[in-house]
Tab-separated table of C-alpha atoms and ligand atoms in Angstrom:
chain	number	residue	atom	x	y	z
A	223	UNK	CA	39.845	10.267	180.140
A	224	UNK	CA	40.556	10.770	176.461
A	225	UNK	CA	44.258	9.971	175.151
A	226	UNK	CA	45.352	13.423	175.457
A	227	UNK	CA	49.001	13.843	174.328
A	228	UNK	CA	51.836	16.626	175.857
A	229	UNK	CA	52.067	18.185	172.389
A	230	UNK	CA	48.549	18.348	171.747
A	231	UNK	CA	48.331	19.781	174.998
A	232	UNK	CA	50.847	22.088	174.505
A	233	UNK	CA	48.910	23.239	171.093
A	234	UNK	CA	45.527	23.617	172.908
A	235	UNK	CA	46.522	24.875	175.903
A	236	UNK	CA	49.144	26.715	176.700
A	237	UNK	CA	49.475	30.241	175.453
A	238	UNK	CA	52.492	30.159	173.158
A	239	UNK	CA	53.410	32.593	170.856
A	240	UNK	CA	52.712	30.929	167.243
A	241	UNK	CA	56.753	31.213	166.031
A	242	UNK	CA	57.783	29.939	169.338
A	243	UNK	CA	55.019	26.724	169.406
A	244	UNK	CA	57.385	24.573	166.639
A	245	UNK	CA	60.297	25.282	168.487
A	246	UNK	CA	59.325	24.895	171.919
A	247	UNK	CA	57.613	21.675	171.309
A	248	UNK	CA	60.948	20.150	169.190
A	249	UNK	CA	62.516	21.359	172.476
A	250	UNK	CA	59.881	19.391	174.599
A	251	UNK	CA	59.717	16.228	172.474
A	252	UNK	CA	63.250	15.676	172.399
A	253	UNK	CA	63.750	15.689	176.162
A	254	UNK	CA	60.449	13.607	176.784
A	255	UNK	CA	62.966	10.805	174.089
A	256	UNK	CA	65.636	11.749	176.848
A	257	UNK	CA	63.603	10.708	179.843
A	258	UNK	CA	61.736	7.489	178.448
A	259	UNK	CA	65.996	6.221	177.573
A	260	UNK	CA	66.396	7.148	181.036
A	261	UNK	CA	63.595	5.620	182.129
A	262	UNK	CA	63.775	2.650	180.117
A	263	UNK	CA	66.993	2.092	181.633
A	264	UNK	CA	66.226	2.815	185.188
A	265	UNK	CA	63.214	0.638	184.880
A	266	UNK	CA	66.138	-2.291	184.674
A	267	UNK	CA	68.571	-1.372	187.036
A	268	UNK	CA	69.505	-4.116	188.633
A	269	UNK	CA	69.555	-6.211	185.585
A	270	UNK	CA	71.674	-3.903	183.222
A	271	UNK	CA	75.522	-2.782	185.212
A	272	UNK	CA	73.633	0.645	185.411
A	273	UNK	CA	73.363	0.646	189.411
A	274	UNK	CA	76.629	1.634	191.902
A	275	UNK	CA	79.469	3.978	191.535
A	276	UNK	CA	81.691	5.078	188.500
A	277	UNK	CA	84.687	5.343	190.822
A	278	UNK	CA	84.406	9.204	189.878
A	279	UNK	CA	83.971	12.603	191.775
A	280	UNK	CA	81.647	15.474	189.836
A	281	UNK	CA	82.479	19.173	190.573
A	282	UNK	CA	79.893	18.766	193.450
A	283	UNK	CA	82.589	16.533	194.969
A	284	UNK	CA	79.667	13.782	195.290
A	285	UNK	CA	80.504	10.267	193.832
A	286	UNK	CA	79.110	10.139	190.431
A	287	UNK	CA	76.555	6.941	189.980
A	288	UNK	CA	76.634	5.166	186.623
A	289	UNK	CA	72.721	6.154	186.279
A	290	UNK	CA	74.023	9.959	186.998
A	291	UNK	CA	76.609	9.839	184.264
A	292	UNK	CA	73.754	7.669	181.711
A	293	UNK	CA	71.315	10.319	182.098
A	294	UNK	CA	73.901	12.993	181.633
A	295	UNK	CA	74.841	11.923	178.232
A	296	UNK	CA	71.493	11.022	177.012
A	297	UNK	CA	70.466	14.129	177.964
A	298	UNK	CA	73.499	16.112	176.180
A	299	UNK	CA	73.589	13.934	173.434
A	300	UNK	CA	70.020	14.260	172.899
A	301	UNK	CA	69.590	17.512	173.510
A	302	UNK	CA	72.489	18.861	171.625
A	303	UNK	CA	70.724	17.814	168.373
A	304	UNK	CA	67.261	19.574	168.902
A	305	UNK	CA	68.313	22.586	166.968
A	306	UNK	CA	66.832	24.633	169.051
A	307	UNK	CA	69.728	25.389	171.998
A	308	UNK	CA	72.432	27.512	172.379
A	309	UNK	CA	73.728	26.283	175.453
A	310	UNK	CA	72.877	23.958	178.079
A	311	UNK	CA	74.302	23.068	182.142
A	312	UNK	CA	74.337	20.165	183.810
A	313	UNK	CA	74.912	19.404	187.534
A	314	UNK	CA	77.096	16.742	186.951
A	315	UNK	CA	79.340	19.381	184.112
A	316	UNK	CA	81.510	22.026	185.807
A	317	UNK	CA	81.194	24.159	182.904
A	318	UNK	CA	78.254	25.585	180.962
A	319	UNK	CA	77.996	23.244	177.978
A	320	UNK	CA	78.535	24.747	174.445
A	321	UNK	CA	76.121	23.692	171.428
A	322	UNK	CA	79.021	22.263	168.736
A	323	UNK	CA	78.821	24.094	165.345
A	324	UNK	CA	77.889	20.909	163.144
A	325	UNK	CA	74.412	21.481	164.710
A	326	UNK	CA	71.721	24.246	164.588
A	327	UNK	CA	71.002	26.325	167.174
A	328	UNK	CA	68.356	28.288	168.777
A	329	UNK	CA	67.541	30.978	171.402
A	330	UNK	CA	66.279	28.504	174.151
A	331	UNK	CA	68.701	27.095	177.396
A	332	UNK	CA	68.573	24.302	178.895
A	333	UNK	CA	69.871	23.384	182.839
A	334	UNK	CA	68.979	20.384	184.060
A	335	UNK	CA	69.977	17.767	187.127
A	336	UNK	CA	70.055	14.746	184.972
A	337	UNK	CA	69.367	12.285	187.853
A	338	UNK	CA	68.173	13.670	190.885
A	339	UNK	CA	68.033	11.292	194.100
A	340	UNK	CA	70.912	8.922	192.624
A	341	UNK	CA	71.701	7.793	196.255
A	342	UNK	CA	68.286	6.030	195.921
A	343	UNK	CA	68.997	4.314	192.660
A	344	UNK	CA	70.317	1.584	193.846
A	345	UNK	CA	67.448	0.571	196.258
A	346	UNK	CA	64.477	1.134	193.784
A	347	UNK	CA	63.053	4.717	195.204
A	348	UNK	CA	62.196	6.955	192.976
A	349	UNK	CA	64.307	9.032	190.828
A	350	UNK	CA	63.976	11.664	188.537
A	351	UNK	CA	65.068	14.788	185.816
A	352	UNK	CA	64.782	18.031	186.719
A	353	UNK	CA	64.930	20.459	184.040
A	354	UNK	CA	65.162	24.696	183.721
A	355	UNK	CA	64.407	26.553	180.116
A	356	UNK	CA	65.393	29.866	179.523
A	357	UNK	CA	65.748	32.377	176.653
A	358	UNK	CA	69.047	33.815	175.708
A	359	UNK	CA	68.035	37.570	175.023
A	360	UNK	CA	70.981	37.916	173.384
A	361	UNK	CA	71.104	35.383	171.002
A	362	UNK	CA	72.784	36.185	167.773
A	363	UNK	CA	72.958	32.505	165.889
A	364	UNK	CA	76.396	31.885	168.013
A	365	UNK	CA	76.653	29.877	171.375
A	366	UNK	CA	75.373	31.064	174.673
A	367	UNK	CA	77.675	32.881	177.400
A	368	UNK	CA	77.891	32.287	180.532
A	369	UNK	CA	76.593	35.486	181.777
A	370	UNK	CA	74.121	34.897	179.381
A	371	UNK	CA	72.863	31.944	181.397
A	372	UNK	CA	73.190	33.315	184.821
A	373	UNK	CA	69.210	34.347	185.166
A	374	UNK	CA	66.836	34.723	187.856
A	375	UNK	CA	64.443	31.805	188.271
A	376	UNK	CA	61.247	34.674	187.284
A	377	UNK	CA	63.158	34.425	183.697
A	378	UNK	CA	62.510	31.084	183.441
A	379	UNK	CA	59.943	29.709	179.803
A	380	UNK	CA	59.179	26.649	181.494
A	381	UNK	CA	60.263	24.389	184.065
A	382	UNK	CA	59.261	21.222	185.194
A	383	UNK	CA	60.734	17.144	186.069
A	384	UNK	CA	60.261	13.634	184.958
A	385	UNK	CA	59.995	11.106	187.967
A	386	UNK	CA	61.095	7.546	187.146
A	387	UNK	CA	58.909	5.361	189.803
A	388	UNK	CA	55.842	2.772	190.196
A	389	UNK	CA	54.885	4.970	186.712
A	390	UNK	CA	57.196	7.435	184.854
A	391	UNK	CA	55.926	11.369	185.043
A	392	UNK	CA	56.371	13.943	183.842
A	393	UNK	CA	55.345	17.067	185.211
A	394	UNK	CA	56.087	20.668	183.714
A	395	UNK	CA	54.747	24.320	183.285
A	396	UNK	CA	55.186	27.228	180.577
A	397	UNK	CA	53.535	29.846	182.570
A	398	UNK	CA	49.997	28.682	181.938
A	399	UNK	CA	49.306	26.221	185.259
A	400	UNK	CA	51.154	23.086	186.011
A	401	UNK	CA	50.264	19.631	184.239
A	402	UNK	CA	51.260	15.963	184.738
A	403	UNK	CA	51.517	13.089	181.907
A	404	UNK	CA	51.711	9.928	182.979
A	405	UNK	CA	53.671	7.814	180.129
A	406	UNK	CA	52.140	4.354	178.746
A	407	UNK	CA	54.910	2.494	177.796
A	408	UNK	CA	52.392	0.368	175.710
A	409	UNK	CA	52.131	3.117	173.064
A	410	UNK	CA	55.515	4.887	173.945
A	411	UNK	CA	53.513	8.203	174.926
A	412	UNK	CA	53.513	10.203	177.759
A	413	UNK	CA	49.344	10.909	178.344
A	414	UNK	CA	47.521	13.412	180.086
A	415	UNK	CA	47.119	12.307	183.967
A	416	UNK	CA	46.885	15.611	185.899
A	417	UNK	CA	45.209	18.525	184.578
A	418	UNK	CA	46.035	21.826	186.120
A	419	UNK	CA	47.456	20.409	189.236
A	420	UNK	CA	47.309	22.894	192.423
A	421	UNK	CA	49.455	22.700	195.832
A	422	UNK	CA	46.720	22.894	198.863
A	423	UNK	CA	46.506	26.216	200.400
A	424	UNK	CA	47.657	24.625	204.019
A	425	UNK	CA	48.929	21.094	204.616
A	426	UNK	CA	49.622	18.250	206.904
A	427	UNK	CA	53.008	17.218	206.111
A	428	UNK	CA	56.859	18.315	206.878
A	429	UNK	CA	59.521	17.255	204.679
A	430	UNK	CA	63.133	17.764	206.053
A	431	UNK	CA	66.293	15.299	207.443
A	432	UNK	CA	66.064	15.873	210.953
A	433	UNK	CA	69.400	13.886	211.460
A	434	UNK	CA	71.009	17.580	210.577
A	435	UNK	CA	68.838	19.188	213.418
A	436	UNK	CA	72.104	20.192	215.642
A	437	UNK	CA	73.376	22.246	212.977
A	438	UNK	CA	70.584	24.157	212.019
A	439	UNK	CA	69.610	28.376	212.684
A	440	UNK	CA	67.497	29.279	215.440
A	441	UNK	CA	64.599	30.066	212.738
A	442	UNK	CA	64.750	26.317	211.511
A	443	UNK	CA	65.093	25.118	214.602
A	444	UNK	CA	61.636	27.021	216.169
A	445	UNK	CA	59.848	26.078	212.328
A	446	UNK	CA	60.500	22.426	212.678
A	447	UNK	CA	59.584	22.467	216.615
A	448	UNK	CA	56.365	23.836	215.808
A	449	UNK	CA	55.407	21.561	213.124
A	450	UNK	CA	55.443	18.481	215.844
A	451	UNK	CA	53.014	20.610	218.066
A	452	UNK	CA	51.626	23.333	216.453
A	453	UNK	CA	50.717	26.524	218.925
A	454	UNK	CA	51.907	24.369	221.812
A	455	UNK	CA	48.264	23.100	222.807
A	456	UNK	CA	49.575	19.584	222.240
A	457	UNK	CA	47.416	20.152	218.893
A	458	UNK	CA	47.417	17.528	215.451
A	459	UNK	CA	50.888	17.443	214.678
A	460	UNK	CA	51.985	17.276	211.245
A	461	UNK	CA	53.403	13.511	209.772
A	462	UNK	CA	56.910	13.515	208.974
A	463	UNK	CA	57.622	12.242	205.742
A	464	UNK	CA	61.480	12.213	203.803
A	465	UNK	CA	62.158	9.980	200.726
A	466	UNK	CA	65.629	11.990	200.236
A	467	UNK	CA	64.783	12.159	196.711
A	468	UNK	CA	64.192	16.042	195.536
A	469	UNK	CA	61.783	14.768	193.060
A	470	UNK	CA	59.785	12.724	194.989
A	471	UNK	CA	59.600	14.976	198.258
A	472	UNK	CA	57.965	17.540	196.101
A	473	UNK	CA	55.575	15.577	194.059
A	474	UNK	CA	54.583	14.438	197.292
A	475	UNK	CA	53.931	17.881	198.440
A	476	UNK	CA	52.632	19.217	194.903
A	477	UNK	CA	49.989	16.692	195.487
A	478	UNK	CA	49.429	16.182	199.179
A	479	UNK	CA	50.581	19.792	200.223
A	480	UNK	CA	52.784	20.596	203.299
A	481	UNK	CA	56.393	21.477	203.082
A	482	UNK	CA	59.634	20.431	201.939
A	483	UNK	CA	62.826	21.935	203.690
A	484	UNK	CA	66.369	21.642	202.997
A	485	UNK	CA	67.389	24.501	205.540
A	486	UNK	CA	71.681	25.412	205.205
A	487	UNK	CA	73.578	23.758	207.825
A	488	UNK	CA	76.664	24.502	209.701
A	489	UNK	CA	78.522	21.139	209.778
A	490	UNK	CA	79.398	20.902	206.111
A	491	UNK	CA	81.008	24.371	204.435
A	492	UNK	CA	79.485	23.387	201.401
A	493	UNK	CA	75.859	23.035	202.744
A	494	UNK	CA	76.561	26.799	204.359
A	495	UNK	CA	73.588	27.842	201.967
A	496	UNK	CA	72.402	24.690	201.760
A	497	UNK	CA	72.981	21.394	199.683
A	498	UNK	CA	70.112	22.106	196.989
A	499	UNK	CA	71.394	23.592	193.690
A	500	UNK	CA	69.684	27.276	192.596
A	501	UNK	CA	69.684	26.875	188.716
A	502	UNK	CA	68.754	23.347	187.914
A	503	UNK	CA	66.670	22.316	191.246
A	504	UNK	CA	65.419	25.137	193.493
A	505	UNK	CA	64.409	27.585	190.459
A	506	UNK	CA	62.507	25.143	188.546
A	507	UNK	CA	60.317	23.776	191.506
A	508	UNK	CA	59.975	26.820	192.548
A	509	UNK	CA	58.106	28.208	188.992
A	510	UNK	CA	55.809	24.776	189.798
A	511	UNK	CA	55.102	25.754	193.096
A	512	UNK	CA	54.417	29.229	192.617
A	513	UNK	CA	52.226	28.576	189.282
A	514	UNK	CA	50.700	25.385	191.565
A	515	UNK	CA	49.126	27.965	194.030
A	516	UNK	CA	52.109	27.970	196.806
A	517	UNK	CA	55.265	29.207	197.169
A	518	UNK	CA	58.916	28.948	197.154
A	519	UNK	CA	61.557	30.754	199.292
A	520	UNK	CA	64.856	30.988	201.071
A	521	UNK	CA	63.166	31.664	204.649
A	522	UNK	CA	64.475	35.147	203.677
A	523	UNK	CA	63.972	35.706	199.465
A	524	UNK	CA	62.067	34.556	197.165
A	525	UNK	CA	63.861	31.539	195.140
A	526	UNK	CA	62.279	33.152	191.618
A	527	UNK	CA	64.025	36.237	192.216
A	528	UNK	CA	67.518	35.408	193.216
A	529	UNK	CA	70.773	35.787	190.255
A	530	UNK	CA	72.689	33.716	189.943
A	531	UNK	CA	76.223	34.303	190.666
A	532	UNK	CA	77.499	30.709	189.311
A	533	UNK	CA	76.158	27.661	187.873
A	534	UNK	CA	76.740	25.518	190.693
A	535	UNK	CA	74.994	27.809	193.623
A	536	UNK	CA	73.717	26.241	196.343
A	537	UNK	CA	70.411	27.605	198.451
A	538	UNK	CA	68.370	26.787	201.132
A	539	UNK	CA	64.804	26.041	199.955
A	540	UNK	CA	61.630	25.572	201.665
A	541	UNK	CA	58.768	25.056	199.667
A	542	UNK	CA	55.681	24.087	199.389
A	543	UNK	CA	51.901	24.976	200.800
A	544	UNK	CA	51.688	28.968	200.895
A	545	UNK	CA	50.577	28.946	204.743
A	546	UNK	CA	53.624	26.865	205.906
A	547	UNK	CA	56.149	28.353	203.912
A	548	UNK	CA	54.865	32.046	205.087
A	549	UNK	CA	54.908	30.388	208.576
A	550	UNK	CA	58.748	29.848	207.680
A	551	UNK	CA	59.218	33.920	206.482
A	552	UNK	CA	57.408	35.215	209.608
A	553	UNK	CA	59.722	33.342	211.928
A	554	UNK	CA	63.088	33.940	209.933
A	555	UNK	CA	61.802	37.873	209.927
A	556	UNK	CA	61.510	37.603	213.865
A	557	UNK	CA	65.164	36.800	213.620
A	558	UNK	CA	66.242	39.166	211.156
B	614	AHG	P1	71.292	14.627	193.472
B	614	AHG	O1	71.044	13.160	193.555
B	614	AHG	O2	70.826	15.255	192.165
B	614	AHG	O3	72.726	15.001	193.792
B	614	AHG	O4	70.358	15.338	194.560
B	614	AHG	C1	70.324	14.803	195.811
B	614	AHG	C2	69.598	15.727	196.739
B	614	AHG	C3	68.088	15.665	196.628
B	614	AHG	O5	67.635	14.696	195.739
B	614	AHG	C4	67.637	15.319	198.025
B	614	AHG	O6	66.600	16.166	198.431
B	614	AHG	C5	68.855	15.548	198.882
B	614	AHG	O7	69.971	15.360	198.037
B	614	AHG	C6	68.939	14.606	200.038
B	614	AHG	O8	70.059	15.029	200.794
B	614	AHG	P2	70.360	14.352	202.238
B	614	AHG	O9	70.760	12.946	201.932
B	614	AHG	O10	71.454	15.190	202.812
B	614	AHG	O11	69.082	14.435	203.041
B	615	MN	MN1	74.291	14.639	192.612
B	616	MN	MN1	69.345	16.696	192.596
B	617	MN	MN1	71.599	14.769	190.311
């Protein structure tokens, strides 16, 4: 396949509009530096003190890894010098995080979970960067508000992740179909891999930690029973599969097809809507998913369509193959 790189890509392919192409791709190259720091690092883990704990909490109250905390100021750092922001969120930053004056900004936002899957870090799975772009309609030259930020996941310009594993991906949309570049660290660029990548219609696969069964709803309960015999004639079950990396558990089922579920559960107060954060996880996989072909939902909503009340808001997600996650809708309606 010929070398084909993401910003001449970008430039052939997706429809941009001609003032937004320069800034959009600044946007793009700079985080594509981001993630091959990241991955350059996480590449070595193990050999660099990048692996285990930094003895702090985040304002998830998880235990922040060193990688997290890395990525995060890469990321911000990085970021905060494209000239094109004028505000960005992080999951492991309580607040939204302001664009200082010494550097130009622009319309675009960026929310991002620097290092998704961090429990894995330190026993080589695979790892990753989600990221969410939006554009402040208000934007005036000065720094992004809060409220300004708060969008539904419909509003997003592009969305998409960069998985550090056996090969570092990266895998984003603008609107215009979902592509995958797989980098060559002998030439430093990140090269065409996966064209116009589409989720199966129906799969074969169910992705969800079944240790939390006991404190799942009824709905999840019946979806998840069904997957390991399907209309109860003893028929081909599906294969269970659960890396308990976000990233990886939906490249999997981006590819493969199938779903991924991380249903709410009763046991933990701060899972009651589930573990998996709206602005910075669920929203961007979702715009993947839905421009891959399948969908992306709450059992009740649509993830695209829900506002955001805060940052930080958590949400059940199932998503995936569009016949198994409107399997999932049917049976939370028969509930509702
Ligand atoms: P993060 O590492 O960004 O905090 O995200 C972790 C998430 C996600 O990667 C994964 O799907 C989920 O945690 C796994 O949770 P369980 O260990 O509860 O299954
Ligand atoms: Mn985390
Ligand atoms: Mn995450
Ligand atoms: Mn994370």
């Amino acid at each position: 396949m010929p070398q084909v790189t993401v910003t001449e890509h970008l430039l052939l392919h997706q429809k941009q509009s001609p003032s937004a192409t320069g800034r959009f791709t600044m946007l793009l190259n700079e985080l594509i530096l981001a993630g091959k720091i990241i991955s350059r690092d996480v590449n070595k883990a193990g050999l660099v003190d990048i692996v285990g704990f930094t003895g702090t909490e985040n304002i998830q109250g998880e235990k922040v890894k060193k990688l997290d905390r890395f990525a995060n100021e890469v990321l911000i750092h990085r970021m905060e010098r494209a000239g094109v922001l004028c505000g960005m969120a992080s999951e492991e930053n309580a607040d939204l995080i302001p664009i200082r004056d010494k550097f130009p900004k622009g319309d675009y936002m960026l929310l991002f979970d620097p290092l998704d899957g961090s429990t894995n870090i330190d026993v080589n799975i695979n790892v990753g960067t989600i990221f969410s772009i939006l554009r402040n309609k208000n934007f005036d030259g000065s720094g992004a508000s809060l409220s300004d930020m708060l969008r539904p996941g419909v509003e997003q310009v592009a969305a998409g992740y960069i998985m550090y594993g056996s090969s570092t991906i990266l895998v984003y949309t603008t609107g215009n179909g979902v592509h995958g570049f797989t980098l060559d660290p002998s030439v430093g660029e990140f090269l065409l891999s996966h064209p116009n990548l589409t989720i199966p219609e129906k799969g074969k696969i169910y992705s969800v930690n079944e240790g939390y069964w006991n404190y799942w709803d009824k709905p999840t309960q019946e979806i998840v029973s069904w997957f390991k015999d399907p209309d109860g004639k003893r028929g081909a079950p599906y294969s269970l599969r659960y890396i308990g990396s976000l990233v990886a558990d939906f490249h999997r089922t981006l590819i493969y097809g199938g779903i991924f579920m991380y249903p709410a559960d009763n046991r933990d107060p701060a899972k009651s809507k589930g573990k998996l954060r709206l602005m910075y996880e669920a929203s961007p996989l979702a715009m993947l998913a839905e421009q891959a072909g399948g969908m992306a939902s709450t059992g009740k909503r649509r993830i695209l369509d829900i506002v955001p009340e805060d940052l930080h808001q958590r949400v059940p997600l199932f998503i995936g193959s569009r016949d198994e996650v409107q399997k999932i809708q049917e049976t939370y309606s028969k509930y509702a």
